[in-house]
Coordinates of C-alpha atoms in Angstrom, one line a residue:
Chain G
M1 CA 70.1 82.8 -207.9
I2 CA 72.8 85.4 -207.2
A3 CA 72.6 86.6 -210.8
A4 CA 68.8 86.9 -210.5
L5 CA 69.0 88.8 -207.2
L6 CA 71.5 91.2 -208.9
A7 CA 69.1 91.7 -211.8
A8 CA 66.1 92.3 -209.4
G9 CA 68.4 94.6 -207.3
A10 CA 69.3 96.6 -210.4
L11 CA 65.6 97.1 -211.3
L12 CA 64.8 98.3 -207.7
L13 CA 67.9 100.5 -207.4
G14 CA 67.1 102.5 -210.5
R15 CA 64.4 104.6 -208.8
T16 CA 66.8 105.5 -206.0
R17 CA 70.0 105.8 -207.9
G18 CA 69.7 105.2 -211.6
P19 CA 72.6 104.9 -214.1
V20 CA 71.9 108.4 -215.4
V21 CA 72.7 110.8 -212.6
P22 CA 75.0 113.7 -213.7
S23 CA 75.6 116.6 -211.4
P24 CA 72.7 119.0 -210.9
F25 CA 74.3 121.6 -213.1
L26 CA 74.8 119.1 -216.0
T27 CA 71.3 117.7 -215.5
E28 CA 69.8 121.2 -215.8
F29 CA 71.9 121.9 -218.9
L30 CA 71.4 118.5 -220.6
V31 CA 67.7 118.0 -220.0
G32 CA 66.8 121.6 -220.9
S33 CA 68.4 121.2 -224.4
D34 CA 66.2 120.7 -227.5
L35 CA 68.4 117.7 -228.5
P36 CA 66.8 114.2 -228.0
R37 CA 67.4 112.9 -224.5
S38 CA 68.8 109.7 -226.0
A39 CA 71.7 111.8 -227.2
T40 CA 72.2 114.2 -224.3
V41 CA 72.3 111.7 -221.4
L42 CA 73.7 108.7 -223.3
R43 CA 77.2 109.5 -222.1
P44 CA 76.4 109.3 -218.3
F45 CA 74.6 106.0 -219.0
L46 CA 77.6 104.6 -220.9
A47 CA 79.9 105.7 -218.1
S48 CA 77.7 104.0 -215.4
G49 CA 77.5 100.9 -217.7
A50 CA 81.3 100.8 -218.2
V51 CA 81.8 101.0 -214.4
L52 CA 79.3 98.2 -213.8
A53 CA 80.9 96.0 -216.5
C54 CA 84.4 96.6 -215.1
S55 CA 83.2 95.8 -211.6
V56 CA 81.5 92.6 -212.7
V57 CA 84.5 91.4 -214.8
A58 CA 86.9 92.3 -212.1
A59 CA 85.0 90.4 -209.4
V60 CA 84.2 87.3 -211.6
G61 CA 87.8 87.4 -213.1
L62 CA 89.3 87.2 -209.6
V63 CA 87.2 84.2 -208.5
V64 CA 87.7 82.4 -211.8
A65 CA 91.4 83.1 -211.9
A66 CA 91.8 81.6 -208.5
R67 CA 90.1 78.4 -209.6
V68 CA 92.2 78.2 -212.8
V69 CA 95.4 78.6 -210.8
G70 CA 94.1 76.0 -208.3
G71 CA 93.5 73.6 -211.2
A72 CA 89.8 73.5 -210.5
A73 CA 88.8 75.0 -213.9
A74 CA 89.9 74.8 -217.5
S75 CA 91.1 78.1 -219.0
V76 CA 88.7 78.0 -222.0
S77 CA 85.7 77.6 -219.6
A78 CA 87.1 80.4 -217.5
V79 CA 87.2 82.8 -220.5
L80 CA 83.7 81.8 -221.4
V81 CA 82.5 82.6 -217.8
V82 CA 84.1 86.0 -217.9
L83 CA 82.7 86.7 -221.4
G84 CA 79.3 85.5 -220.3
C85 CA 79.4 87.8 -217.2
L86 CA 80.5 90.7 -219.4
G87 CA 77.4 90.1 -221.6
F88 CA 75.3 89.8 -218.4
S89 CA 76.6 93.1 -217.2
G90 CA 75.1 94.7 -220.3
L91 CA 71.8 93.2 -219.4
L92 CA 72.2 94.4 -215.8
A93 CA 72.9 98.0 -217.1
G94 CA 69.7 97.8 -219.2
L95 CA 67.6 96.6 -216.3
W96 CA 69.1 99.4 -214.1
L97 CA 68.0 101.9 -216.7
V98 CA 64.6 100.2 -216.8
G99 CA 64.3 100.8 -213.1
Q100 CA 65.0 104.5 -213.5
S101 CA 62.9 105.1 -216.6
L102 CA 59.7 103.0 -216.1
P103 CA 57.1 103.4 -213.4
R104 CA 57.9 101.8 -210.1
R105 CA 54.8 99.5 -210.2
F106 CA 56.1 97.9 -213.4
T107 CA 59.7 97.6 -212.2
V108 CA 58.7 96.1 -208.8
G109 CA 56.5 93.5 -210.5
L110 CA 59.3 92.7 -212.9
A111 CA 61.8 92.4 -210.0
F112 CA 59.4 90.0 -208.4
V113 CA 59.2 87.9 -211.5
V114 CA 63.0 87.9 -211.9
T115 CA 63.4 86.8 -208.3
V116 CA 60.9 84.0 -208.7
T117 CA 62.5 82.7 -211.9
G118 CA 65.8 82.9 -210.1
A119 CA 64.5 80.8 -207.2
T120 CA 63.5 78.1 -209.7
V121 CA 67.1 77.5 -211.0
T122 CA 67.3 74.5 -208.7
V123 CA 64.4 72.9 -210.6
D124 CA 65.8 70.5 -213.2
G125 CA 65.4 71.6 -216.8
T126 CA 64.8 75.3 -216.1
L127 CA 68.4 76.5 -216.5
P128 CA 68.4 77.0 -220.2
F129 CA 65.5 79.4 -220.2
T130 CA 66.8 82.5 -218.3
P131 CA 69.9 84.6 -218.3
W132 CA 70.5 83.7 -214.7
G133 CA 70.2 80.1 -215.6
W134 CA 72.8 80.6 -218.4
I135 CA 75.2 82.1 -215.8
A136 CA 74.6 79.0 -213.6
L137 CA 75.3 76.7 -216.6
L138 CA 78.6 78.5 -217.3
W139 CA 79.6 78.3 -213.7
Q140 CA 78.8 74.6 -213.6
G141 CA 80.9 74.2 -216.8
L142 CA 84.0 75.5 -215.1
G143 CA 85.1 72.1 -213.9
E144 CA 83.4 70.0 -216.5
P145 CA 83.3 69.7 -220.3
T146 CA 83.1 73.2 -221.8
V147 CA 79.6 74.6 -222.6
W148 CA 79.9 77.5 -224.9
W149 CA 76.3 78.3 -225.9
P150 CA 75.3 80.1 -222.6
A151 CA 78.2 82.6 -223.2
L152 CA 76.9 83.2 -226.7
A153 CA 73.3 83.6 -225.4
L154 CA 74.4 86.1 -222.7
A155 CA 76.4 88.1 -225.3
L156 CA 73.2 88.2 -227.5
S157 CA 71.1 89.1 -224.4
S158 CA 73.1 92.4 -224.2
L159 CA 71.3 93.2 -227.5
A160 CA 68.6 94.4 -225.0
L161 CA 70.7 97.5 -224.9
L162 CA 69.1 98.4 -228.3
G163 CA 66.2 99.6 -226.1
V164 CA 68.4 102.1 -224.4
P165 CA 67.6 105.1 -226.6
A166 CA 63.8 104.7 -226.0
L167 CA 64.4 104.3 -222.2
L168 CA 66.6 107.4 -222.1
G169 CA 63.9 109.3 -224.0
N170 CA 61.4 108.2 -221.4
L171 CA 63.4 109.7 -218.5
R172 CA 61.6 112.6 -216.7
A173 CA 63.6 115.8 -216.1
D174 CA 62.2 116.3 -212.6
E175 CA 63.1 112.8 -211.4
M176 CA 66.6 113.0 -212.9
M177 CA 67.1 116.4 -211.1
A178 CA 65.7 115.0 -207.9
Q179 CA 68.2 112.1 -208.0
S180 CA 71.1 114.5 -209.0
R181 CA 70.3 116.8 -206.1
R182 CA 69.8 114.0 -203.6
W183 CA 73.2 112.4 -204.5
Q184 CA 75.0 115.7 -204.4
S185 CA 73.6 116.2 -200.9
I186 CA 74.6 112.7 -199.9
S187 CA 78.1 113.2 -201.2
A188 CA 78.4 116.4 -199.1
L189 CA 77.0 114.7 -196.0
V190 CA 79.3 111.7 -196.3
Q191 CA 82.3 114.1 -196.9
T192 CA 81.4 115.9 -193.7
G193 CA 80.9 112.7 -191.8
D194 CA 77.1 112.9 -191.5
V195 CA 76.3 109.3 -192.5
A196 CA 73.0 109.3 -190.6
G197 CA 71.9 112.4 -192.6
A198 CA 73.1 110.7 -195.8
S199 CA 71.1 107.6 -195.1
G200 CA 68.1 109.8 -194.3
A201 CA 68.4 111.4 -197.7
L202 CA 68.2 108.0 -199.3
R203 CA 64.8 107.3 -197.9
D204 CA 62.1 108.2 -200.5
P205 CA 59.2 110.3 -199.1
P206 CA 55.9 108.4 -198.9
T207 CA 53.4 108.6 -201.8
R208 CA 50.7 106.2 -200.8
G209 CA 48.4 105.2 -197.9
R210 CA 47.5 108.8 -197.0
R211 CA 43.8 108.0 -196.6
R212 CA 44.3 104.9 -194.4
R213 CA 42.7 105.7 -191.1
M214 CA 45.1 106.2 -188.2
P215 CA 42.9 105.7 -185.0
L216 CA 45.3 107.1 -182.4
T217 CA 43.0 105.8 -179.7
G218 CA 43.6 104.4 -176.2
P219 CA 46.6 105.0 -174.0
L220 CA 49.6 106.9 -175.6
L221 CA 51.6 103.7 -176.0
V222 CA 48.8 102.1 -177.9
A223 CA 48.3 105.3 -180.0
I224 CA 52.0 105.3 -180.9
V225 CA 52.0 101.6 -181.9
Q226 CA 49.0 102.4 -184.2
R227 CA 50.8 105.4 -185.6
D228 CA 54.0 103.5 -186.3
L229 CA 52.3 100.5 -187.9
I230 CA 50.1 102.6 -190.2
A231 CA 53.0 104.8 -191.2
A232 CA 55.1 101.7 -191.9
G233 CA 52.4 100.6 -194.4
R234 CA 53.2 103.7 -196.5
F235 CA 56.6 102.2 -197.4
P236 CA 55.5 98.8 -198.6
V237 CA 58.7 97.9 -200.6
R238 CA 61.1 99.2 -198.0
I239 CA 59.2 97.4 -195.2
A240 CA 59.0 94.2 -197.2
L241 CA 62.7 94.3 -197.8
G242 CA 63.5 95.1 -194.2
S243 CA 61.2 92.4 -192.9
M244 CA 62.8 89.8 -195.3
A245 CA 66.2 90.9 -194.0
L246 CA 64.9 90.2 -190.5
V247 CA 63.7 86.7 -191.5
G248 CA 67.1 86.1 -193.2
A249 CA 68.9 87.4 -190.1
G250 CA 66.9 85.0 -187.8
W251 CA 67.8 82.1 -190.1
L252 CA 71.5 83.0 -190.3
T253 CA 71.6 83.3 -186.5
A254 CA 69.8 79.9 -186.1
V255 CA 72.1 78.1 -188.6
T256 CA 75.2 79.4 -186.8
S257 CA 75.1 76.5 -184.4
T258 CA 75.2 74.0 -187.3
M259 CA 78.1 75.6 -189.0
P260 CA 81.7 74.4 -188.8
E261 CA 83.9 76.3 -186.4
G262 CA 85.7 78.4 -189.0
I263 CA 82.4 79.4 -190.8
A264 CA 80.2 80.1 -187.8
W265 CA 81.5 83.6 -187.3
I266 CA 80.6 84.5 -190.9
T267 CA 76.9 83.5 -190.5
A268 CA 76.7 85.1 -187.0
L269 CA 78.1 88.5 -188.1
A270 CA 76.1 88.4 -191.3
G271 CA 73.0 87.7 -189.3
V272 CA 73.4 90.4 -186.7
S273 CA 74.4 93.0 -189.4
L274 CA 71.3 92.1 -191.5
A275 CA 69.2 92.4 -188.4
Y276 CA 70.6 95.8 -187.6
L277 CA 69.9 97.0 -191.2
G278 CA 66.5 95.3 -191.4
V279 CA 65.1 96.7 -188.1
G280 CA 66.1 100.2 -189.3
V281 CA 63.1 100.4 -191.7
W282 CA 60.8 100.1 -188.7
C283 CA 62.5 103.0 -186.9
D284 CA 61.0 106.0 -188.6
G285 CA 58.9 106.9 -185.5
L286 CA 61.9 106.3 -183.3
R287 CA 64.0 108.7 -185.4
N288 CA 61.3 111.4 -185.3
A289 CA 61.0 111.0 -181.5
A290 CA 64.8 111.5 -181.3
D291 CA 64.7 114.5 -183.6
N292 CA 62.1 116.0 -181.2
A293 CA 64.2 115.3 -178.1
T294 CA 65.8 118.7 -178.6
P295 CA 64.4 121.9 -176.9
G296 CA 61.2 123.0 -178.5
S297 CA 59.8 119.5 -179.0
L298 CA 56.4 119.2 -180.7
Y299 CA 55.3 116.5 -178.2
G300 CA 53.8 116.7 -174.8
R301 CA 55.6 113.8 -173.2
S302 CA 59.3 113.5 -172.2
A303 CA 61.8 112.5 -174.9
L304 CA 62.5 109.3 -173.0
S305 CA 58.8 108.4 -172.9
M306 CA 58.4 109.1 -176.6
I307 CA 61.5 107.2 -177.6
G308 CA 60.6 104.3 -175.4
S309 CA 57.1 104.1 -176.9
H310 CA 58.4 104.3 -180.4
A311 CA 60.8 101.4 -179.7
V312 CA 57.9 99.0 -179.3
V313 CA 57.1 98.5 -183.0
P314 CA 60.8 97.8 -184.0
V315 CA 61.1 95.3 -181.2
L316 CA 57.9 93.5 -182.2
A317 CA 58.9 93.5 -185.9
A318 CA 62.4 92.1 -185.1
I319 CA 61.0 89.4 -182.8
T320 CA 58.2 88.4 -185.2
F321 CA 60.1 88.3 -188.5
G322 CA 63.3 87.1 -187.0
S323 CA 61.5 84.2 -185.2
L324 CA 60.0 83.2 -188.5
G325 CA 63.6 82.7 -189.8
A326 CA 64.7 80.9 -186.6
M327 CA 61.6 78.7 -186.6
G328 CA 61.9 75.1 -185.5
D329 CA 64.1 75.4 -182.5
N330 CA 62.9 77.0 -179.3
N331 CA 66.4 77.8 -178.1
N332 CA 67.2 79.6 -181.3
V333 CA 64.0 81.7 -181.0
A334 CA 64.8 82.5 -177.4
W335 CA 68.3 83.7 -178.3
W336 CA 66.9 85.6 -181.2
M337 CA 64.4 87.4 -179.0
L338 CA 67.2 88.6 -176.7
L339 CA 69.2 89.7 -179.7
A340 CA 66.3 91.6 -181.2
A341 CA 65.8 93.6 -178.0
F342 CA 69.5 94.3 -177.8
I343 CA 69.7 95.4 -181.5
V344 CA 66.7 97.8 -181.1
L345 CA 68.5 99.2 -178.0
V346 CA 71.5 99.9 -180.2
R347 CA 69.2 101.5 -182.7
V348 CA 67.9 103.8 -180.0
L349 CA 71.5 104.7 -179.1
D350 CA 72.2 105.5 -182.8
C351 CA 69.0 107.6 -183.2
A352 CA 70.0 109.7 -180.2
K353 CA 73.4 110.4 -181.5
G354 CA 72.9 114.0 -182.7
P355 CA 75.5 115.8 -184.8
M356 CA 79.2 114.6 -184.8
P357 CA 81.3 116.6 -182.3
I358 CA 83.4 119.0 -184.3
G359 CA 86.4 118.0 -182.1
L360 CA 86.5 114.6 -183.8
L361 CA 87.4 116.3 -187.1
L362 CA 90.4 118.1 -185.6
P363 CA 93.7 116.9 -187.2
I364 CA 95.7 114.3 -185.3
P365 CA 99.2 114.5 -186.8
T366 CA 101.2 111.3 -186.6
P367 CA 104.3 110.0 -188.4
V368 CA 101.9 108.2 -190.8
G369 CA 99.8 111.2 -191.4
D370 CA 96.5 112.6 -190.1
V371 CA 94.5 109.9 -188.4
S372 CA 91.5 112.0 -187.3
I373 CA 89.4 110.1 -189.9
L374 CA 89.7 107.0 -187.6
N375 CA 87.9 108.9 -184.9
A376 CA 85.2 110.0 -187.3
I377 CA 84.7 106.5 -188.7
A378 CA 84.5 105.0 -185.2
W379 CA 81.9 107.6 -184.1
Q380 CA 79.9 107.0 -187.3
A381 CA 80.0 103.2 -187.0
D382 CA 79.8 102.8 -183.2
A383 CA 76.3 101.2 -183.3
L384 CA 77.2 98.7 -186.0
L385 CA 80.5 97.9 -184.2
I386 CA 78.7 97.3 -180.9
V387 CA 76.2 95.0 -182.7
L388 CA 79.0 93.1 -184.5
I389 CA 81.2 92.7 -181.5
V390 CA 78.6 92.0 -178.8
A391 CA 75.7 90.4 -180.6
G392 CA 77.8 88.7 -183.2
G393 CA 80.5 87.5 -180.8
L394 CA 77.9 86.1 -178.3
T395 CA 76.0 84.4 -181.1
V396 CA 79.2 82.6 -182.2
Q397 CA 79.6 81.6 -178.5
V398 CA 76.0 80.3 -178.3
G399 CA 76.4 78.5 -181.7
A400 CA 79.6 76.8 -180.5
A401 CA 77.6 75.1 -177.9
G402 CA 75.8 73.3 -180.7
P403 CA 72.1 72.8 -181.2
G404 CA 69.9 71.5 -178.4
A405 CA 68.9 72.4 -174.9
A406 CA 72.0 71.0 -173.3
G407 CA 74.2 73.2 -175.4
L408 CA 72.2 76.3 -174.6
E409 CA 72.2 75.6 -170.9
A410 CA 76.0 75.1 -171.0
T411 CA 76.9 78.4 -172.6
G412 CA 73.6 80.1 -173.6
L413 CA 72.8 81.4 -170.1
G414 CA 76.2 82.9 -169.8
A415 CA 75.9 84.6 -173.1
A416 CA 72.4 85.8 -172.2
L417 CA 73.9 87.3 -169.0
W418 CA 76.6 89.1 -170.9
L419 CA 74.1 90.3 -173.5
A420 CA 72.0 91.7 -170.6
V421 CA 75.0 93.5 -169.1
A422 CA 75.9 94.9 -172.6
G423 CA 72.3 95.9 -173.0
A424 CA 72.3 97.8 -169.7
L425 CA 75.4 99.6 -170.7
V426 CA 74.0 100.6 -174.1
A427 CA 70.7 101.7 -172.4
A428 CA 72.8 103.9 -170.0
L429 CA 74.7 105.4 -172.9
A430 CA 71.5 106.0 -174.9
L431 CA 69.9 107.7 -171.8
R432 CA 72.9 110.0 -171.5
R433 CA 72.7 110.9 -175.2
I434 CA 68.9 111.6 -175.0
R435 CA 69.5 113.9 -172.0
A436 CA 72.3 115.7 -173.9
L437 CA 69.9 116.3 -176.8
G438 CA 67.5 118.1 -174.6
R439 CA 70.1 120.6 -173.3
Chain F
M1 CA 45.5 131.8 -167.5
S2 CA 49.1 132.9 -167.1
H3 CA 50.9 136.1 -166.6
L4 CA 54.3 136.5 -168.3
E5 CA 56.8 139.2 -167.4
A6 CA 60.4 140.0 -167.9
H7 CA 62.5 142.2 -165.6
A8 CA 65.6 143.7 -167.2
V9 CA 66.5 140.4 -169.0
S10 CA 69.6 140.4 -171.1
V11 CA 71.8 137.7 -172.7
S12 CA 75.5 137.8 -173.4
I13 CA 78.1 135.3 -174.2
D14 CA 81.6 136.1 -172.9
S15 CA 81.7 139.9 -173.6
E16 CA 79.3 139.7 -176.6
M17 CA 75.8 141.0 -175.9
L18 CA 73.1 139.2 -177.8
L19 CA 70.1 140.9 -176.1
A20 CA 70.2 144.3 -174.4
P21 CA 68.3 144.6 -171.1
V22 CA 64.5 144.8 -171.6
S23 CA 61.5 144.7 -169.4
F24 CA 57.8 144.2 -170.0
A25 CA 54.7 142.3 -168.8
V26 CA 52.1 140.3 -170.8
P27 CA 48.9 139.9 -168.8
P28 CA 46.4 137.2 -169.8
G29 CA 44.3 138.1 -172.8
T30 CA 46.9 140.5 -174.2
A31 CA 49.6 140.4 -176.9
L32 CA 53.0 141.9 -177.1
A33 CA 54.8 142.4 -180.3
V34 CA 58.6 142.3 -180.3
R35 CA 60.1 144.4 -183.1
G36 CA 63.6 145.3 -184.1
A37 CA 66.2 145.1 -186.8
N38 CA 67.9 141.8 -187.8
G39 CA 70.3 140.8 -185.0
S40 CA 68.6 142.9 -182.3
G41 CA 67.9 139.8 -180.3
K42 CA 64.2 139.0 -181.0
T43 CA 64.6 135.3 -181.3
T44 CA 67.0 135.2 -178.3
L45 CA 64.3 137.0 -176.3
L46 CA 61.7 134.4 -177.4
R47 CA 63.9 131.5 -176.5
L48 CA 64.4 133.1 -173.2
L49 CA 60.7 133.6 -172.6
S50 CA 60.0 130.0 -173.6
G51 CA 62.5 128.8 -171.0
H52 CA 65.1 127.3 -173.4
L53 CA 67.7 130.0 -172.6
R54 CA 68.7 131.4 -169.3
P55 CA 69.1 135.2 -169.0
T56 CA 72.5 136.5 -168.1
T57 CA 70.9 139.2 -166.1
G58 CA 67.3 139.8 -165.0
T59 CA 64.5 137.3 -164.7
A60 CA 61.7 136.1 -166.9
L61 CA 58.7 135.0 -164.8
L62 CA 55.6 132.9 -165.5
D63 CA 53.0 133.5 -162.8
G64 CA 55.7 134.7 -160.6
R65 CA 58.1 131.8 -161.1
P66 CA 61.3 131.8 -163.3
V67 CA 60.5 130.3 -166.7
D68 CA 62.4 127.1 -167.2
E69 CA 61.6 124.5 -169.8
R70 CA 62.6 121.7 -167.3
S71 CA 59.5 122.6 -165.3
R72 CA 56.5 120.5 -166.4
T73 CA 54.2 123.5 -165.7
A74 CA 56.2 125.7 -168.0
R75 CA 56.2 123.2 -170.8
R76 CA 52.4 122.7 -170.5
G77 CA 51.7 126.4 -170.2
I78 CA 53.9 127.8 -173.0
S79 CA 53.5 126.9 -176.6
A80 CA 56.4 128.3 -178.6
R81 CA 57.1 128.0 -182.3
I82 CA 60.6 129.3 -183.0
G83 CA 61.8 128.1 -186.4
L84 CA 60.5 125.0 -188.2
P85 CA 60.0 121.9 -186.0
A86 CA 61.1 118.3 -186.8
F87 CA 58.0 117.0 -188.7
A88 CA 57.4 113.3 -189.2
R89 CA 57.6 112.8 -193.0
E90 CA 55.6 109.6 -192.8
L91 CA 52.5 111.4 -191.5
T92 CA 50.0 113.6 -193.3
M93 CA 49.4 117.1 -192.1
H94 CA 46.2 116.1 -190.3
E95 CA 47.9 113.1 -188.6
Q96 CA 50.8 115.3 -187.5
L97 CA 48.5 117.6 -185.7
R98 CA 46.3 114.9 -184.2
F99 CA 49.4 113.1 -183.0
I100 CA 50.8 116.2 -181.4
A101 CA 47.4 116.9 -179.7
T102 CA 47.3 113.3 -178.5
T103 CA 50.7 113.5 -176.8
W104 CA 49.4 116.6 -175.0
G105 CA 46.5 114.6 -173.6
R106 CA 43.8 115.4 -176.2
T107 CA 42.9 111.8 -177.2
G108 CA 40.5 110.3 -179.7
S109 CA 37.9 112.7 -181.1
T110 CA 39.1 115.6 -179.0
A111 CA 42.4 115.4 -180.9
T112 CA 40.7 115.1 -184.2
D113 CA 38.5 118.1 -183.4
A114 CA 41.5 120.2 -182.3
A115 CA 43.3 119.3 -185.6
D116 CA 40.2 120.1 -187.7
A117 CA 39.6 123.4 -186.0
T118 CA 43.2 124.5 -186.3
M119 CA 43.5 123.6 -189.9
R120 CA 40.2 125.3 -190.8
A121 CA 41.3 128.4 -188.9
L122 CA 44.5 128.6 -190.9
G123 CA 42.9 127.7 -194.3
I124 CA 44.8 124.4 -194.7
F125 CA 42.0 121.9 -194.1
E126 CA 42.0 121.0 -197.8
L127 CA 45.6 120.0 -197.5
R128 CA 44.9 117.6 -194.6
N129 CA 46.0 114.4 -196.6
R130 CA 49.3 115.8 -197.8
F131 CA 52.6 114.7 -196.6
V132 CA 55.1 117.4 -195.5
N133 CA 57.3 117.0 -198.6
E134 CA 54.2 117.8 -200.7
L135 CA 53.8 121.3 -199.2
S136 CA 55.0 124.7 -200.5
S137 CA 57.2 126.8 -198.2
G138 CA 54.1 128.9 -197.2
Q139 CA 52.0 125.8 -196.5
T140 CA 54.9 124.4 -194.4
Q141 CA 55.0 127.6 -192.4
L142 CA 51.2 127.4 -191.8
L143 CA 51.7 123.8 -190.6
A144 CA 54.5 125.0 -188.2
V145 CA 52.1 127.6 -186.8
A146 CA 49.4 125.0 -186.5
T147 CA 51.7 122.8 -184.4
A148 CA 51.8 125.5 -181.8
L149 CA 48.0 126.2 -181.9
V150 CA 46.8 122.6 -181.8
R151 CA 48.0 121.8 -178.3
P152 CA 46.7 123.3 -175.0
F153 CA 48.6 126.4 -173.7
D154 CA 48.2 129.6 -171.7
V155 CA 51.1 131.5 -173.4
L156 CA 51.7 131.5 -177.1
I157 CA 55.1 132.5 -178.5
L158 CA 55.6 132.9 -182.2
D159 CA 58.7 133.9 -184.1
E160 CA 58.0 135.7 -187.4
P161 CA 54.9 133.6 -188.2
E162 CA 54.4 135.8 -191.4
Q163 CA 57.4 134.3 -193.1
R164 CA 56.7 133.1 -196.7
L165 CA 53.0 133.9 -196.3
D166 CA 50.9 136.0 -198.7
A167 CA 48.6 138.7 -197.4
H168 CA 45.5 136.5 -197.1
R169 CA 47.4 133.8 -195.1
R170 CA 48.9 136.5 -192.8
D171 CA 45.3 137.6 -192.1
L172 CA 44.3 134.1 -191.3
V173 CA 47.2 133.7 -188.9
A174 CA 46.3 137.1 -187.3
A175 CA 42.7 136.0 -186.9
A176 CA 43.7 132.6 -185.3
V177 CA 46.0 134.4 -182.9
R178 CA 43.3 137.0 -182.0
R179 CA 41.0 134.1 -181.1
E180 CA 43.5 132.8 -178.7
I181 CA 43.9 136.3 -177.1
D182 CA 40.1 136.5 -176.7
R183 CA 40.2 133.1 -175.0
G184 CA 42.6 134.7 -172.4
A185 CA 46.0 133.5 -173.7
S186 CA 49.1 135.7 -173.4
V187 CA 50.8 136.1 -176.7
V188 CA 54.3 137.2 -177.6
I189 CA 55.1 137.6 -181.3
A190 CA 58.2 138.7 -183.1
S191 CA 57.5 140.1 -186.5
H192 CA 58.7 142.4 -189.3
S193 CA 55.1 142.8 -190.5
A194 CA 53.6 146.1 -189.5
E195 CA 50.1 144.9 -190.5
L196 CA 50.3 141.7 -188.5
V197 CA 51.6 143.6 -185.4
A198 CA 48.8 146.2 -185.8
S199 CA 46.1 143.5 -186.0
I200 CA 47.3 141.5 -183.1
A201 CA 49.3 143.3 -180.5
G202 CA 48.1 145.8 -178.0
A203 CA 51.7 146.6 -176.9
T204 CA 55.0 146.7 -178.7
V205 CA 58.6 146.5 -177.5
T206 CA 61.3 147.5 -179.9
L207 CA 64.7 146.1 -179.4
G208 CA 67.7 148.2 -180.1
Q209 CA 71.1 146.9 -181.4
P210 CA 72.7 145.2 -178.3

């Protein structure tokens, strides 16, 4: 399943950041030449493919080596797993290029098929028919009699790379240049500490749904909800992924109470992180309202009123999709609803952040060197840190009470109270930031 | 309709003068052009008149009261477009304008009519279904001007609206602004275009180097 998700991810990633992304200058130079594109941009593809292969082999090698040292795997099987994953990395590189070279409609469909076939690996008898199934067979073979044929099949599957010249020839100059420029901007923004700007540059502009009617009727709050929902429909893939992340976050939060003590914090932190990321795709209107909280706003209502109204859709989305994941237990759903409101509050805080104060970049000399970067990192990651510490920490506490109403009554009410206090503090801080933007 | 006036307003930071003292009045139904070389303080003066900057000396008054953007009356009365605004990339041009009009109290079909009329006046109605990232720089400039015209106002303040526009589009902007003057609005416009100034403004103030 993980291998299938990686393959689907590679297909979807290609359109945002493909394997062929030289610097803008090199892109201009290479794509403008009269040589075939399969020759001019082959080197950047090989470089990306090599980085991918090394990363896969390093990650898999580490895990497999640990099992061999622990006596849980035979060395021959371990070598076969590493070789099989090396072959699979070739297939991944090919799929990554497919994502960059072929139309999005095709790659999204293919990613869906890959995910579905990946989900069927638990069905008996389906493993031998897909590359992700071969990976699963190799993995199962670690502690059992050695199976060699999946490694050979995976090695042969990298023959798919024979299609690379055709895919490189199909790359469009304008799209390559757009990716090059975008990633150069992102590098510059990250280097100057503007992570919010960098993540904004990663969001593709809309291309569809422009003729869908946006009523904008009724009271302003209703008009804003209509606006945000219709606008969200213009990013179907992004919204689908974000919503699935919210479902997953709800599920992870719910299962925290069933996890052993040492594992519960992993599911809790993963759940709240996923919720924070997932709800972000519903926050376009919120971000625009925050951008207009400065003097000279386009809008006729106060920044607070606009931001508050634009927070309604993210809260509704988080509650709806997260509750789907937490389905089956009223206490889990109740806790999730509180978490959802808190996480959207933190999103508001993050949207109203404005540019990083230049003072945070001033050098702080210490015996171990300049530690000003720690200030910058803390400033950039403050919202996520708040979510992890407050929402994650309290979810662990609620989970420790165990499933059932008695458990929730014992510790859940206390946790809810603490969450409310933290929410009030976050709201006060957000209000201060919004007022500062208007000055 | 509102009466805008400035009495010896100047702006300086520390000992640096950004705007030398200047006085004028813009009665309802008239337009004032602000001219001057780069760095003479045109944009500073417009920010001051829109209430986003306080004068170091002198006073800027709207109907006899100091202009301050914290005042709801000033915000409702003055529509200023100084630089490009923060557009919503997920909305089409027409939706941007309808949404802006809606937040200013023009709901439903009234907002749609306002957006339609503004887009037609500026010759961008055919582009109504485009997203902002699909516009040329000149079309983006026209959309920016449209954001100032689509909402209700008594005073219109525009900073170099002719930027990136060809002669035909400049004429369209001039005609749209003249219609607002005829309606009784007070208009202040900073511009480097002699043609635009001649076709709009009845009075001119030229800023010297501060």
